[in-house]
Tab-separated table of N, CA, C and O in Angstrom:
chain	number	residue	atom	x	y	z
J	1	UNK	N	175.023	81.782	241.261
J	1	UNK	CA	175.006	80.317	241.317
J	1	UNK	C	174.258	79.691	240.150
J	1	UNK	O	174.177	78.457	240.064
J	2	UNK	N	173.699	80.518	239.265
J	2	UNK	CA	173.018	80.006	238.080
J	2	UNK	C	174.045	79.375	237.156
J	2	UNK	O	175.060	80.001	236.815
J	3	UNK	N	173.789	78.135	236.730
J	3	UNK	CA	174.755	77.407	235.924
J	3	UNK	C	174.433	77.419	234.432
J	3	UNK	O	175.312	77.135	233.626
J	4	UNK	N	173.196	77.718	234.062
J	4	UNK	CA	172.801	77.880	232.677
J	4	UNK	C	172.105	79.222	232.533
J	4	UNK	O	171.148	79.501	233.253
J	5	UNK	N	172.585	80.034	231.609
J	5	UNK	CA	172.032	81.366	231.412
J	5	UNK	C	171.510	81.491	229.994
J	5	UNK	O	172.250	81.259	229.035
J	6	UNK	N	170.236	81.845	229.864
J	6	UNK	CA	169.608	82.041	228.565
J	6	UNK	C	169.499	83.530	228.259
J	6	UNK	O	169.124	84.318	229.128
J	7	UNK	N	169.785	83.882	227.020
J	7	UNK	CA	169.648	85.254	226.565
J	7	UNK	C	168.993	85.271	225.195
J	7	UNK	O	168.959	84.264	224.498
J	8	UNK	N	168.482	86.421	224.811
J	8	UNK	CA	167.968	86.613	223.469
J	8	UNK	C	166.463	86.662	223.330
J	8	UNK	O	165.954	86.936	222.237
J	9	UNK	N	165.740	86.406	224.398
J	9	UNK	CA	164.292	86.465	224.323
J	9	UNK	C	163.801	87.890	224.172
J	9	UNK	O	164.541	88.852	224.348
J	10	UNK	N	162.531	88.013	223.829
J	10	UNK	CA	161.954	89.328	223.673
J	10	UNK	C	160.661	89.292	222.908
J	10	UNK	O	160.042	88.246	222.735
J	11	UNK	N	160.256	90.458	222.452
J	11	UNK	CA	159.023	90.636	221.700
J	11	UNK	C	159.352	90.808	220.225
J	11	UNK	O	160.217	91.610	219.864
J	12	UNK	N	158.663	90.058	219.383
J	12	UNK	CA	158.899	90.132	217.950
J	12	UNK	C	157.574	89.945	217.218
J	12	UNK	O	156.673	89.262	217.709
J	13	UNK	N	157.448	90.562	216.064
J	13	UNK	CA	156.247	90.393	215.260
J	13	UNK	C	156.287	89.078	214.493
J	13	UNK	O	157.355	88.551	214.181
J	14	UNK	N	155.116	88.553	214.204
J	14	UNK	CA	155.028	87.333	213.424
J	14	UNK	C	155.795	87.486	212.117
J	14	UNK	O	155.720	88.523	211.456
J	15	UNK	N	156.535	86.438	211.765
J	15	UNK	CA	157.377	86.473	210.588
J	15	UNK	C	158.794	86.915	210.868
J	15	UNK	O	159.675	86.757	210.009
J	16	UNK	N	159.035	87.443	212.045
J	16	UNK	CA	160.358	87.899	212.420
J	16	UNK	C	161.223	86.788	212.970
J	16	UNK	O	160.845	85.620	212.977
J	17	UNK	N	162.400	87.176	213.464
J	17	UNK	CA	163.382	86.219	213.947
J	17	UNK	C	163.936	86.625	215.302
J	17	UNK	O	163.986	87.808	215.639
J	18	UNK	N	164.350	85.625	216.056
J	18	UNK	CA	165.070	85.809	217.303
J	18	UNK	C	166.145	84.741	217.392
J	18	UNK	O	165.992	83.657	216.824
J	19	UNK	N	167.194	85.048	218.123
J	19	UNK	CA	168.249	84.078	218.365
J	19	UNK	C	168.457	83.956	219.872
J	19	UNK	O	168.808	84.931	220.530
J	20	UNK	N	168.236	82.766	220.390
J	20	UNK	CA	168.444	82.478	221.795
J	20	UNK	C	169.798	81.819	221.997
J	20	UNK	O	170.242	81.036	221.159
J	21	UNK	N	170.428	82.134	223.108
J	21	UNK	CA	171.697	81.512	223.451
J	21	UNK	C	171.641	81.000	224.877
J	21	UNK	O	171.065	81.647	225.750
J	22	UNK	N	172.228	79.851	225.090
J	22	UNK	CA	172.343	79.255	226.410
J	22	UNK	C	173.816	78.976	226.666
J	22	UNK	O	174.469	78.310	225.860
J	23	UNK	N	174.317	79.488	227.772
J	23	UNK	CA	175.727	79.329	228.099
J	23	UNK	C	175.882	78.752	229.500
J	23	UNK	O	175.256	79.226	230.451
J	24	UNK	N	176.722	77.734	229.615
J	24	UNK	CA	176.980	77.087	230.893
J	24	UNK	C	178.140	77.757	231.607
J	24	UNK	O	179.089	78.227	230.977
J	25	UNK	N	178.068	77.784	232.922
J	25	UNK	CA	179.145	78.348	233.726
J	25	UNK	C	180.346	77.423	233.727
J	25	UNK	O	180.278	76.270	233.298
J	26	UNK	N	181.456	77.945	234.238
J	26	UNK	CA	182.682	77.145	234.298
J	26	UNK	C	182.535	75.928	235.194
J	26	UNK	O	183.233	74.931	235.005
J	27	UNK	N	181.632	76.003	236.163
J	27	UNK	CA	181.448	74.891	237.084
J	27	UNK	C	180.637	73.748	236.482
J	27	UNK	O	180.553	72.678	237.082
J	28	UNK	N	180.042	73.975	235.320
J	28	UNK	CA	179.236	72.961	234.646
J	28	UNK	C	179.984	72.515	233.397
J	28	UNK	O	180.159	73.299	232.459
J	29	UNK	N	180.400	71.263	233.373
J	29	UNK	CA	181.219	70.775	232.269
J	29	UNK	C	180.810	69.356	231.884
J	29	UNK	O	179.898	68.783	232.467
J	30	UNK	N	181.499	68.816	230.913
J	30	UNK	CA	181.231	67.475	230.376
J	30	UNK	C	179.787	67.336	229.908
J	30	UNK	O	179.125	66.333	230.154
J	31	UNK	N	179.307	68.345	229.194
J	31	UNK	CA	177.937	68.338	228.694
J	31	UNK	C	177.830	67.482	227.445
J	31	UNK	O	178.687	67.531	226.568
J	32	UNK	N	176.774	66.697	227.365
J	32	UNK	CA	176.522	65.882	226.188
J	32	UNK	C	175.391	66.511	225.371
J	32	UNK	O	175.643	67.242	224.418
J	33	UNK	N	174.172	66.240	225.751
J	33	UNK	CA	173.028	66.814	225.059
J	33	UNK	C	172.640	68.164	225.655
J	33	UNK	O	172.596	68.326	226.871
J	34	UNK	N	172.356	69.118	224.789
J	34	UNK	CA	171.760	70.378	225.198
J	34	UNK	C	170.520	70.613	224.354
J	34	UNK	O	170.467	70.204	223.191
J	35	UNK	N	169.549	71.244	224.946
J	35	UNK	CA	168.317	71.447	224.218
J	35	UNK	C	167.534	72.652	224.692
J	35	UNK	O	167.837	73.247	225.727
J	36	UNK	N	166.544	72.980	223.899
J	36	UNK	CA	165.624	74.060	224.218
J	36	UNK	C	164.212	73.505	224.328
J	36	UNK	O	163.770	72.736	223.463
J	37	UNK	N	163.530	73.878	225.382
J	37	UNK	CA	162.143	73.512	225.627
J	37	UNK	C	161.344	74.790	225.802
J	37	UNK	O	161.887	75.840	226.104
J	38	UNK	N	160.047	74.692	225.628
J	38	UNK	CA	159.208	75.860	225.839
J	38	UNK	C	157.909	75.460	226.511
J	38	UNK	O	157.452	74.318	226.408
J	39	UNK	N	157.321	76.413	227.188
J	39	UNK	CA	156.030	76.219	227.823
J	39	UNK	C	155.155	77.428	227.523
J	39	UNK	O	155.461	78.541	227.922
J	40	UNK	N	154.089	77.176	226.798
J	40	UNK	CA	153.121	78.211	226.490
J	40	UNK	C	152.079	78.265	227.595
J	40	UNK	O	151.902	77.298	228.343
J	41	UNK	N	151.379	79.388	227.720
J	41	UNK	CA	150.319	79.465	228.737
J	41	UNK	C	149.317	78.334	228.590
J	41	UNK	O	148.857	78.028	227.491
J	42	UNK	N	149.003	77.692	229.696
J	42	UNK	CA	148.035	76.603	229.748
J	42	UNK	C	148.480	75.361	228.978
J	42	UNK	O	147.664	74.481	228.691
J	43	UNK	N	149.751	75.268	228.656
J	43	UNK	CA	150.283	74.118	227.947
J	43	UNK	C	151.395	73.465	228.771
J	43	UNK	O	151.985	74.081	229.653
J	44	UNK	N	151.670	72.201	228.473
J	44	UNK	CA	152.780	71.508	229.099
J	44	UNK	C	154.093	71.900	228.427
J	44	UNK	O	154.114	72.310	227.268
J	45	UNK	N	155.190	71.761	229.168
J	45	UNK	CA	156.486	72.024	228.594
J	45	UNK	C	156.791	70.993	227.509
J	45	UNK	O	156.538	69.796	227.688
J	46	UNK	N	157.318	71.460	226.387
J	46	UNK	CA	157.581	70.580	225.266
J	46	UNK	C	158.972	70.806	224.699
J	46	UNK	O	159.525	71.909	224.774
J	47	UNK	N	159.514	69.747	224.104
J	47	UNK	CA	160.796	69.852	223.419
J	47	UNK	C	160.649	70.715	222.177
J	47	UNK	O	159.724	70.532	221.391
J	48	UNK	N	161.581	71.632	221.996
J	48	UNK	CA	161.671	72.419	220.775
J	48	UNK	C	162.779	71.869	219.887
J	48	UNK	O	162.562	71.557	218.719
J	49	UNK	N	163.978	71.746	220.448
J	49	UNK	CA	165.119	71.241	219.700
J	49	UNK	C	166.186	70.748	220.657
J	49	UNK	O	166.327	71.269	221.758
J	50	UNK	N	166.937	69.747	220.231
J	50	UNK	CA	168.063	69.216	220.987
J	50	UNK	C	169.238	68.996	220.056
J	50	UNK	O	169.067	68.761	218.862
J	51	UNK	N	170.432	69.036	220.612
J	51	UNK	CA	171.635	68.679	219.880
J	51	UNK	C	172.551	67.912	220.822
J	51	UNK	O	172.736	68.313	221.975
J	52	UNK	N	173.108	66.785	220.347
J	52	UNK	CA	173.964	65.999	221.202
J	52	UNK	C	175.434	66.301	220.935
J	52	UNK	O	175.782	67.178	220.145
J	53	UNK	N	176.315	65.552	221.602
J	53	UNK	CA	177.745	65.802	221.509
J	53	UNK	C	178.303	65.533	220.118
J	53	UNK	O	179.382	66.027	219.784
J	54	UNK	N	177.594	64.745	219.322
J	54	UNK	CA	178.003	64.447	217.955
J	54	UNK	C	177.318	65.349	216.930
J	54	UNK	O	177.379	65.083	215.740
J	55	UNK	N	176.662	66.381	217.404
J	55	UNK	CA	175.966	67.369	216.571
J	55	UNK	C	174.737	66.812	215.871
J	55	UNK	O	174.286	67.375	214.873
J	56	UNK	N	174.190	65.714	216.376
J	56	UNK	CA	172.935	65.185	215.856
J	56	UNK	C	171.791	65.978	216.474
J	56	UNK	O	171.734	66.146	217.693
J	57	UNK	N	170.892	66.461	215.643
J	57	UNK	CA	169.823	67.339	216.104
J	57	UNK	C	168.466	66.661	216.051
J	57	UNK	O	168.226	65.763	215.252
J	58	UNK	N	167.579	67.126	216.913
J	58	UNK	CA	166.197	66.678	216.956
J	58	UNK	C	165.312	67.904	217.080
J	58	UNK	O	165.600	68.801	217.866
J	59	UNK	N	164.226	67.945	216.308
J	59	UNK	CA	163.322	69.082	216.324
J	59	UNK	C	161.878	68.641	216.498
J	59	UNK	O	161.476	67.581	216.012
J	60	UNK	N	161.115	69.475	217.164
J	60	UNK	CA	159.679	69.293	217.157
J	60	UNK	C	159.158	69.526	215.748
J	60	UNK	O	159.682	70.372	215.015
J	61	UNK	N	158.140	68.769	215.361
J	61	UNK	CA	157.596	68.916	214.014
J	61	UNK	C	157.137	70.341	213.724
J	61	UNK	O	157.257	70.821	212.593
J	62	UNK	N	156.644	71.021	214.727
J	62	UNK	CA	156.104	72.355	214.536
J	62	UNK	C	157.159	73.405	214.207
J	62	UNK	O	156.811	74.493	213.741
J	63	UNK	N	158.440	73.096	214.443
J	63	UNK	CA	159.490	74.087	214.199
J	63	UNK	C	160.451	73.677	213.097
J	63	UNK	O	161.333	74.467	212.734
J	64	UNK	N	160.304	72.483	212.555
J	64	UNK	CA	161.201	72.019	211.496
J	64	UNK	C	161.159	72.963	210.300
J	64	UNK	O	160.097	73.367	209.845
J	65	UNK	N	162.339	73.308	209.814
J	65	UNK	CA	162.449	74.220	208.694
J	65	UNK	C	162.452	75.676	209.085
J	65	UNK	O	162.744	76.534	208.250
J	66	UNK	N	162.122	75.974	210.340
J	66	UNK	CA	162.097	77.355	210.810
J	66	UNK	C	163.151	77.624	211.878
J	66	UNK	O	163.715	78.712	211.918
J	67	UNK	N	163.405	76.643	212.746
J	67	UNK	CA	164.354	76.802	213.840
J	67	UNK	C	165.598	75.972	213.571
J	67	UNK	O	165.523	74.892	212.971
J	68	UNK	N	166.734	76.444	214.047
J	68	UNK	CA	167.987	75.717	213.936
J	68	UNK	C	168.727	75.782	215.262
J	68	UNK	O	168.954	76.873	215.787
J	69	UNK	N	169.098	74.620	215.790
J	69	UNK	CA	169.897	74.572	217.002
J	69	UNK	C	171.340	74.282	216.623
J	69	UNK	O	171.608	73.504	215.709
J	70	UNK	N	172.269	74.918	217.306
J	70	UNK	CA	173.680	74.738	217.014
J	70	UNK	C	174.492	74.956	218.275
J	70	UNK	O	174.006	75.500	219.261
J	71	UNK	N	175.747	74.523	218.228
J	71	UNK	CA	176.661	74.702	219.343
J	71	UNK	C	177.946	75.349	218.846
J	71	UNK	O	178.553	74.873	217.890
J	72	UNK	N	178.340	76.429	219.488
J	72	UNK	CA	179.618	77.065	219.200
J	72	UNK	C	180.756	76.340	219.916
J	72	UNK	O	181.904	76.388	219.460
J	73	UNK	N	180.439	75.697	221.011
J	73	UNK	CA	181.390	74.975	221.831
J	73	UNK	C	180.612	73.984	222.675
J	73	UNK	O	179.376	74.010	222.678
J	74	UNK	N	181.303	73.107	223.399
J	74	UNK	CA	180.577	72.093	224.189
J	74	UNK	C	179.759	72.650	225.347
J	74	UNK	O	179.013	71.894	225.982
J	75	UNK	N	179.864	73.934	225.634
J	75	UNK	CA	179.179	74.517	226.779
J	75	UNK	C	178.130	75.541	226.402
J	75	UNK	O	177.735	76.369	227.229
J	76	UNK	N	177.647	75.477	225.158
J	76	UNK	CA	176.572	76.385	224.794
J	76	UNK	C	175.651	75.758	223.758
J	76	UNK	O	175.983	74.749	223.131
J	77	UNK	N	174.489	76.358	223.605
J	77	UNK	CA	173.537	75.962	222.582
J	77	UNK	C	172.781	77.194	222.121
J	77	UNK	O	172.248	77.945	222.942
J	78	UNK	N	172.746	77.392	220.823
J	78	UNK	CA	172.024	78.499	220.229
J	78	UNK	C	170.766	77.996	219.547
J	78	UNK	O	170.735	76.887	219.018
J	79	UNK	N	169.746	78.807	219.551
J	79	UNK	CA	168.512	78.479	218.844
J	79	UNK	C	168.148	79.654	217.960
J	79	UNK	O	167.717	80.700	218.453
J	80	UNK	N	168.353	79.487	216.660
J	80	UNK	CA	167.956	80.493	215.691
J	80	UNK	C	166.508	80.233	215.303
J	80	UNK	O	166.184	79.156	214.804
J	81	UNK	N	165.650	81.199	215.537
J	81	UNK	CA	164.225	81.057	215.285
J	81	UNK	C	163.825	82.036	214.187
J	81	UNK	O	163.883	83.252	214.376
J	82	UNK	N	163.417	81.492	213.048
J	82	UNK	CA	162.991	82.298	211.914
J	82	UNK	C	161.513	82.082	211.637
J	82	UNK	O	160.930	81.075	212.028
J	83	UNK	N	160.930	83.026	210.927
J	83	UNK	CA	159.516	82.950	210.556
J	83	UNK	C	158.641	82.605	211.757
J	83	UNK	O	157.835	81.678	211.728
J	84	UNK	N	158.808	83.375	212.808
J	84	UNK	CA	158.087	83.099	214.053
J	84	UNK	C	156.583	83.255	213.890
J	84	UNK	O	156.099	84.125	213.160
J	85	UNK	N	155.864	82.396	214.582
J	85	UNK	CA	154.408	82.383	214.565
J	85	UNK	C	153.868	82.712	215.943
J	85	UNK	O	154.566	82.586	216.942
J	86	UNK	N	152.613	83.112	215.994
J	86	UNK	CA	151.982	83.434	217.265
J	86	UNK	C	152.075	82.268	218.245
J	86	UNK	O	152.286	82.479	219.446
J	87	UNK	N	151.929	81.058	217.754
J	87	UNK	CA	151.950	79.887	218.614
J	87	UNK	C	153.333	79.545	219.148
J	87	UNK	O	153.475	78.640	219.972
J	88	UNK	N	154.371	80.254	218.688
J	88	UNK	CA	155.704	80.079	219.241
J	88	UNK	C	155.874	80.814	220.565
J	88	UNK	O	156.890	80.635	221.242
J	89	UNK	N	154.922	81.643	220.920
J	89	UNK	CA	154.986	82.381	222.176
J	89	UNK	C	155.078	81.434	223.361
J	89	UNK	O	154.365	80.442	223.433
J	90	UNK	N	155.971	81.742	224.285
J	90	UNK	CA	156.104	80.925	225.468
J	90	UNK	C	157.367	81.257	226.226
J	90	UNK	O	158.131	82.138	225.844
J	91	UNK	N	157.554	80.545	227.313
J	91	UNK	CA	158.760	80.693	228.106
J	91	UNK	C	159.716	79.588	227.689
J	91	UNK	O	159.373	78.406	227.757
J	92	UNK	N	160.897	79.968	227.237
J	92	UNK	CA	161.866	79.028	226.685
J	92	UNK	C	162.948	78.711	227.698
J	92	UNK	O	163.561	79.613	228.272
J	93	UNK	N	163.198	77.411	227.884
J	93	UNK	CA	164.161	76.935	228.865
J	93	UNK	C	165.283	76.166	228.190
J	93	UNK	O	165.041	75.373	227.284
J	94	UNK	N	166.489	76.370	228.662
J	94	UNK	CA	167.639	75.596	228.221
J	94	UNK	C	167.824	74.394	229.143
J	94	UNK	O	167.678	74.517	230.363
J	95	UNK	N	168.139	73.260	228.559
J	95	UNK	CA	168.406	72.036	229.302
J	95	UNK	C	169.778	71.498	228.918
J	95	UNK	O	170.132	71.491	227.746
J	96	UNK	N	170.529	71.049	229.908
J	96	UNK	CA	171.830	70.455	229.656
J	96	UNK	C	171.948	69.147	230.418
J	96	UNK	O	171.491	69.049	231.557
J	97	UNK	N	172.556	68.161	229.792
J	97	UNK	CA	172.773	66.850	230.393
J	97	UNK	C	174.267	66.578	230.412
J	97	UNK	O	174.935	66.711	229.387
J	98	UNK	N	174.794	66.192	231.566
J	98	UNK	CA	176.211	65.900	231.683
J	98	UNK	C	176.491	64.465	231.282
J	98	UNK	O	175.588	63.639	231.146
J	99	UNK	N	177.783	64.151	231.129
J	99	UNK	CA	178.195	62.808	230.745
J	99	UNK	C	177.815	61.773	231.784
J	99	UNK	O	177.673	60.593	231.460
J	100	UNK	N	177.639	62.201	233.039
J	100	UNK	CA	177.268	61.261	234.084
J	100	UNK	C	175.768	61.276	234.388
J	100	UNK	O	175.326	60.676	235.367
J	101	UNK	N	174.987	61.957	233.560
J	101	UNK	CA	173.545	61.878	233.636
J	101	UNK	C	172.840	62.949	234.437
J	101	UNK	O	171.614	62.887	234.585
J	102	UNK	N	173.562	63.917	234.948
J	102	UNK	CA	172.919	65.006	235.671
J	102	UNK	C	172.211	65.941	234.702
J	102	UNK	O	172.701	66.201	233.604
J	103	UNK	N	171.059	66.442	235.091
J	103	UNK	CA	170.252	67.328	234.257
J	103	UNK	C	170.149	68.693	234.913
J	103	UNK	O	169.843	68.803	236.098
J	104	UNK	N	170.393	69.727	234.119
J	104	UNK	CA	170.327	71.092	234.599
J	104	UNK	C	169.400	71.902	233.714
J	104	UNK	O	169.360	71.717	232.499
J	105	UNK	N	168.657	72.802	234.339
J	105	UNK	CA	167.747	73.695	233.641
J	105	UNK	C	168.110	75.143	233.910
J	105	UNK	O	168.465	75.518	235.023
J	106	UNK	N	167.987	75.966	232.877
J	106	UNK	CA	168.116	77.393	233.067
J	106	UNK	C	166.835	77.975	233.619
J	106	UNK	O	165.816	77.291	233.741
J	107	UNK	N	166.871	79.246	233.960
J	107	UNK	CA	165.699	79.901	234.524
J	107	UNK	C	164.692	80.344	233.469
J	107	UNK	O	163.554	80.676	233.791
J	108	UNK	N	165.101	80.333	232.214
J	108	UNK	CA	164.186	80.602	231.124
J	108	UNK	C	164.216	82.034	230.638
J	108	UNK	O	164.677	82.948	231.321
J	109	UNK	N	163.699	82.227	229.439
J	109	UNK	CA	163.579	83.545	228.843
J	109	UNK	C	162.275	83.610	228.054
J	109	UNK	O	161.884	82.652	227.393
J	110	UNK	N	161.598	84.736	228.146
J	110	UNK	CA	160.294	84.888	227.512
J	110	UNK	C	160.439	85.225	226.037
J	110	UNK	O	161.223	86.098	225.658
J	111	UNK	N	159.664	84.540	225.211
J	111	UNK	CA	159.539	84.858	223.794
J	111	UNK	C	158.077	85.158	223.519
J	111	UNK	O	157.207	84.323	223.776
J	112	UNK	N	157.812	86.348	223.021
J	112	UNK	CA	156.448	86.747	222.703
J	112	UNK	C	156.367	87.158	221.243
J	112	UNK	O	157.099	88.043	220.800
J	113	UNK	N	155.479	86.510	220.502
J	113	UNK	CA	155.280	86.803	219.089
J	113	UNK	C	153.929	87.480	218.937
J	113	UNK	O	152.909	86.935	219.361
J	114	UNK	N	153.922	88.655	218.358
J	114	UNK	CA	152.705	89.431	218.202
J	114	UNK	C	152.301	89.507	216.744
J	114	UNK	O	153.113	89.331	215.833
J	115	UNK	N	151.031	89.798	216.515
J	115	UNK	CA	150.522	89.926	215.163
J	115	UNK	C	150.856	91.280	214.581
J	115	UNK	O	151.213	92.220	215.291
């Protein structure tokens, strides 16, 4: 019954790269904005990157120039993360918004950056 599935998380050394993917099920359609959020230990959940239906992107200042969000189709969102830093460690969640305003969250995937 999970409607958003995140893959690609894992353990990586600082300076390395990971690629996260979020894919919506067939029952979830008419998606407009999709985005990636993260929550580090003892921190609030924060926006990492978003992309809307017109491919306009928004990034947190801390990831600009290092992360890239993209869509292969209207039902997915990829997050390419390069030059990872220790402070990028956290639990990453996919968010999707439908054309009628419904919001869906994935269960998340862990990203751990080590020295």
